[in-house]
mmCIF file of C-alpha atoms and ligand atoms in Angstrom:
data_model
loop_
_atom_site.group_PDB
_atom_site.id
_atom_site.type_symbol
_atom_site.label_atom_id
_atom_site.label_comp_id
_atom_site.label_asym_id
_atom_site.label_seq_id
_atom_site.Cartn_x
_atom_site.Cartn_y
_atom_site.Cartn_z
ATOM 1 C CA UNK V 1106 76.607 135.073 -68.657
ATOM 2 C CA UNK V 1107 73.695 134.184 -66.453
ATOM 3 C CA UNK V 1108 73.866 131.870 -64.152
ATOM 4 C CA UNK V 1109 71.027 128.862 -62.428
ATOM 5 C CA UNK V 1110 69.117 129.874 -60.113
ATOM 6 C CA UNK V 1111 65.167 129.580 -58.196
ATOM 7 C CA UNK V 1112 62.519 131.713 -59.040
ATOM 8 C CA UNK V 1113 60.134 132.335 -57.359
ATOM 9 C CA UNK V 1114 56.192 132.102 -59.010
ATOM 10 C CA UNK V 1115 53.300 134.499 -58.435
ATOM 11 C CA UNK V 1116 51.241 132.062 -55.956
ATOM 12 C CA UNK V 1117 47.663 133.442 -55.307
ATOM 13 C CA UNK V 1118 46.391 131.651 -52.162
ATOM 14 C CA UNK V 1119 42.427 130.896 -52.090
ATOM 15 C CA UNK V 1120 40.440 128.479 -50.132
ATOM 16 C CA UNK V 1121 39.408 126.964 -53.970
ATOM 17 C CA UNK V 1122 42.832 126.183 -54.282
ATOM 18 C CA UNK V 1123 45.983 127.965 -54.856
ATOM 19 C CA UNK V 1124 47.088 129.405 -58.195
ATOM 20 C CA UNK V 1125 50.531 130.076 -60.042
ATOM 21 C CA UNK V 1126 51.810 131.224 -63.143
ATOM 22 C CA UNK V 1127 53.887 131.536 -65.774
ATOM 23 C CA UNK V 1128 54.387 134.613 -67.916
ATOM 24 C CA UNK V 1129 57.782 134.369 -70.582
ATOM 25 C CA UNK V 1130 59.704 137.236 -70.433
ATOM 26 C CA UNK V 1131 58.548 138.065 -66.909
ATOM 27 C CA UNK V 1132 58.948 135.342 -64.301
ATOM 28 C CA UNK V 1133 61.785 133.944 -66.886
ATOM 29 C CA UNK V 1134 64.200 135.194 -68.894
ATOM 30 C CA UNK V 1135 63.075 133.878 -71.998
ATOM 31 C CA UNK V 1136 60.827 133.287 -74.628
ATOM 32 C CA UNK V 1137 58.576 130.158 -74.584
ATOM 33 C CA UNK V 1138 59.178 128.097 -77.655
ATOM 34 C CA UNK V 1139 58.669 124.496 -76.354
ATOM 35 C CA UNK V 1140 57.115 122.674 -73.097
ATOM 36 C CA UNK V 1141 57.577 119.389 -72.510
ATOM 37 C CA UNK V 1142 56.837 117.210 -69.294
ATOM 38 C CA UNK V 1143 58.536 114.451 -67.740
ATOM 39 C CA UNK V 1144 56.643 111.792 -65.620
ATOM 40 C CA UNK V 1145 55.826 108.072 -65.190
ATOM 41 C CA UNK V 1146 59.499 107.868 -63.569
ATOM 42 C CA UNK V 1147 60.337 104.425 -62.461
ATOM 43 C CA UNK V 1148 62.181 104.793 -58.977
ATOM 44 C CA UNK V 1149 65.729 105.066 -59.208
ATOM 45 C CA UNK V 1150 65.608 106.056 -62.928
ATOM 46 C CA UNK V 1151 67.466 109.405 -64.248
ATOM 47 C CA UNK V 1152 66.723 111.758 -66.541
ATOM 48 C CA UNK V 1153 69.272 113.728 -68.463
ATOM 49 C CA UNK V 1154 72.912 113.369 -68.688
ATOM 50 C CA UNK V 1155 73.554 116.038 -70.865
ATOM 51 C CA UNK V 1156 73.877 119.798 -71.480
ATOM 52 C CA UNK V 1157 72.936 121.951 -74.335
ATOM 53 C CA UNK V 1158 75.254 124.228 -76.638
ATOM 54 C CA UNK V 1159 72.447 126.526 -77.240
ATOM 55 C CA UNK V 1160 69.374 125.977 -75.234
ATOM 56 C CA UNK V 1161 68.000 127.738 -72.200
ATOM 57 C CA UNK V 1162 65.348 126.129 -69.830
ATOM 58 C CA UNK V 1163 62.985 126.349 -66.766
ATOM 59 C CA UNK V 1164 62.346 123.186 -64.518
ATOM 60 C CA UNK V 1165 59.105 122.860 -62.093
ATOM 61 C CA UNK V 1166 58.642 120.288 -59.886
ATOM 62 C CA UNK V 1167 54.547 120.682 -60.798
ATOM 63 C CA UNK V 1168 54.154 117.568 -58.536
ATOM 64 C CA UNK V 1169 55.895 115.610 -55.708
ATOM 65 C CA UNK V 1170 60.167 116.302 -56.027
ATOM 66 C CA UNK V 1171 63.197 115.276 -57.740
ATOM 67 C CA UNK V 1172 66.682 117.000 -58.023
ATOM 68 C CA UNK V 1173 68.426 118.600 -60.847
ATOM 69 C CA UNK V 1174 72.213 118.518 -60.730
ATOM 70 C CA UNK V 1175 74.252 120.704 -62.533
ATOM 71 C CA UNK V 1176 77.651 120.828 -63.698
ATOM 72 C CA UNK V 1177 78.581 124.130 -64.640
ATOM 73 C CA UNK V 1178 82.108 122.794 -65.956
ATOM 74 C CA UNK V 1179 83.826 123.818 -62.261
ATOM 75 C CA UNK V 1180 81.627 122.504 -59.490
ATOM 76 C CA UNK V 1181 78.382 120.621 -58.906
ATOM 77 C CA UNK V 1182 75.165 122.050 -58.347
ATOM 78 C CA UNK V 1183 72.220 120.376 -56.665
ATOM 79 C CA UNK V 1184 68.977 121.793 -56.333
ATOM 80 C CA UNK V 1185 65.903 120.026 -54.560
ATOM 81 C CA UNK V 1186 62.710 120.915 -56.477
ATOM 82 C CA UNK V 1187 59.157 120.425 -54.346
ATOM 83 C CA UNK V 1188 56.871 122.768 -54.992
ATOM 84 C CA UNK V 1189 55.220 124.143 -57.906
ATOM 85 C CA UNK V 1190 55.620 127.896 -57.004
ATOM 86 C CA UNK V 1191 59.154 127.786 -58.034
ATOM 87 C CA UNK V 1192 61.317 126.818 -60.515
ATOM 88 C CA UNK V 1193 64.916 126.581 -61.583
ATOM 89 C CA UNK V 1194 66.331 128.348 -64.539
ATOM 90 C CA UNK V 1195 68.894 126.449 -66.451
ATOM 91 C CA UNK V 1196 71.305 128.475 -68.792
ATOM 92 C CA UNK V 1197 73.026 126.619 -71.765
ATOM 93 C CA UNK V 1198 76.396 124.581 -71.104
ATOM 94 C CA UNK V 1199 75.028 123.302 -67.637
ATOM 95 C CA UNK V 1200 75.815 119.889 -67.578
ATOM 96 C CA UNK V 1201 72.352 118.518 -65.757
ATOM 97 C CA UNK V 1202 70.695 115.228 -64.832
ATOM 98 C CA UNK V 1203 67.224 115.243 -63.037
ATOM 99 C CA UNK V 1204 67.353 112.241 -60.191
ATOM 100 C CA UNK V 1205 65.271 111.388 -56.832
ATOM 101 C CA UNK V 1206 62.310 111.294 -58.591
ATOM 102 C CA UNK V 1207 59.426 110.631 -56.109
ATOM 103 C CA UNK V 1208 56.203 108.823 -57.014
ATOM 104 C CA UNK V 1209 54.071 109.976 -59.397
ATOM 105 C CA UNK V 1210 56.572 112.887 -59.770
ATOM 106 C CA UNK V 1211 55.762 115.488 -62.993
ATOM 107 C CA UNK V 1212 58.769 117.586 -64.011
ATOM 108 C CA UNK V 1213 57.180 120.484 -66.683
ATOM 109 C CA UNK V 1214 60.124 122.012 -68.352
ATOM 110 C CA UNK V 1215 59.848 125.232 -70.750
ATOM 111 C CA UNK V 1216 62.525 125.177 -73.031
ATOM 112 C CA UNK V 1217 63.683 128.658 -75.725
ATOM 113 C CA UNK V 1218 63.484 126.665 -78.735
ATOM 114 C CA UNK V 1219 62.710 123.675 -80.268
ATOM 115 C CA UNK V 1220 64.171 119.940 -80.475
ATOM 116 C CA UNK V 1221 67.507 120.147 -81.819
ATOM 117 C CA UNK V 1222 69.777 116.856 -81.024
ATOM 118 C CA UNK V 1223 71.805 119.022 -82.801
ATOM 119 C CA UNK V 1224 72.469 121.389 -79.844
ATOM 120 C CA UNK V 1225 72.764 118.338 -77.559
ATOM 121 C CA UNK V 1226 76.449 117.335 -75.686
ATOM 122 C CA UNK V 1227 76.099 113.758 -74.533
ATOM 123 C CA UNK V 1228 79.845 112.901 -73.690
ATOM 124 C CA UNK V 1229 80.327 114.560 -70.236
ATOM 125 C CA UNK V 1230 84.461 115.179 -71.337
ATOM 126 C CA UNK V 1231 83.612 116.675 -74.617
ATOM 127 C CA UNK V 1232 81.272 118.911 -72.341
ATOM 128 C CA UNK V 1233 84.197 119.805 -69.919
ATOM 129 C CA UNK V 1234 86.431 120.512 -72.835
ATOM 130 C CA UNK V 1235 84.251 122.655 -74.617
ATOM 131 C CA UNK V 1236 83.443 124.562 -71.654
ATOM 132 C CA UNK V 1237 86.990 124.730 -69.944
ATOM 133 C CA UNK V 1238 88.828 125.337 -73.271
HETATM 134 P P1 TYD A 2030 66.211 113.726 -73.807
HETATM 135 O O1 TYD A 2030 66.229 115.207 -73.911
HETATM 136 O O2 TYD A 2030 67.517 113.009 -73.970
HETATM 137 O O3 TYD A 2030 65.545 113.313 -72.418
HETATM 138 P P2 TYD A 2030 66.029 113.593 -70.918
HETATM 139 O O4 TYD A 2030 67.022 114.702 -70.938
HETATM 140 O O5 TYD A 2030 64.793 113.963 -70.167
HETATM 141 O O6 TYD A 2030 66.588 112.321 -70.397
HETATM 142 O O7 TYD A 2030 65.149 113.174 -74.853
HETATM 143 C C1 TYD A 2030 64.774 111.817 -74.904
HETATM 144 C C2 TYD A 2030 64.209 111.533 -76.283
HETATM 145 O O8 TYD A 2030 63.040 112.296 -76.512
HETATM 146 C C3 TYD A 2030 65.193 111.872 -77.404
HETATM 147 O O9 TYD A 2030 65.221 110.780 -78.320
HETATM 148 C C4 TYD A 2030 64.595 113.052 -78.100
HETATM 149 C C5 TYD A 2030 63.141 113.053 -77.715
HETATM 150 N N1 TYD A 2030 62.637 114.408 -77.480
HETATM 151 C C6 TYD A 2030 61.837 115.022 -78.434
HETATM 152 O O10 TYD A 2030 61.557 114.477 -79.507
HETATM 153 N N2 TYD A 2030 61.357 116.289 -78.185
HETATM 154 C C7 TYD A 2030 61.632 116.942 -77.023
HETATM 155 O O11 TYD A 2030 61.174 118.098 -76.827
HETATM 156 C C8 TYD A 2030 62.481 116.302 -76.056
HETATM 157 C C9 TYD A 2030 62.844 116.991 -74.781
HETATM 158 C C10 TYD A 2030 62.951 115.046 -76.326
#
């Protein structure tokens, strides 16, 4: 099963400004089938509380920071995202919430497939069940 983790982003440095990218199926493990972004973040608002049966995802911290905590059924994860040459790739059944959020944060998320509330798991217990058996 694969686990979270940072990737790093190509990051071409010029004195125009710098340049990264994202190619699916190269820099991540996946397919692009959805992006969505997440800003306007009121301080000391979270995002998330939730994992998802069937869905994989990459997080970038495009601009200023927040952190995603995961709960991979065992332990806690936290990961501090700042910059927007890396990323952190979220597998499905990862408990996360996205917190910290700094002003005028942007969190751009690439996601395998579409909306589906379906493959949402909102109740952190049922989420522990399911993934401890
Ligand atoms: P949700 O995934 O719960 O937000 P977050 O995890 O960032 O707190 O989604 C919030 C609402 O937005 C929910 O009613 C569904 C809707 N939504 C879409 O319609 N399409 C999307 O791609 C996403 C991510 C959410």
């Amino acid at each position: 099963m694969k686990e979270a983790c940072i990737i790093q982003l190509p990051k071409l440095l010029d004195n125009r400004g710098n340049l990264s990218f994202i190619e699916e199926n190269k820099h991540i493990p996946f397919k692009i089938e959805r992006t969505y972004w997440i800003y306007d973040v009121p301080g000391g608002e979270r995002r998330g509380g939730h994992a998802y049966s069937d869905l994989q995802e990459f997080i970038v911290a495009l601009s200023g920071s927040f952190d995603v905590v995961l709960h991979d059924g065992n332990r806690e994860l936290r990961f501090h995202l700042n910059r927007s040459y890396y990323g952190l790739f979220v597998p499905a059944m990862m408990w996360r919430e996205i917190e910290n959020f700094s002003t005028n944060s942007l969190a751009l998320i690439l996601a395998d497939n579409k909306y589906n509330e379906n493959t949402y798991i909102r109740n952190f217990d049922q989420f522990l069940a399911i993934k401890n058996g």
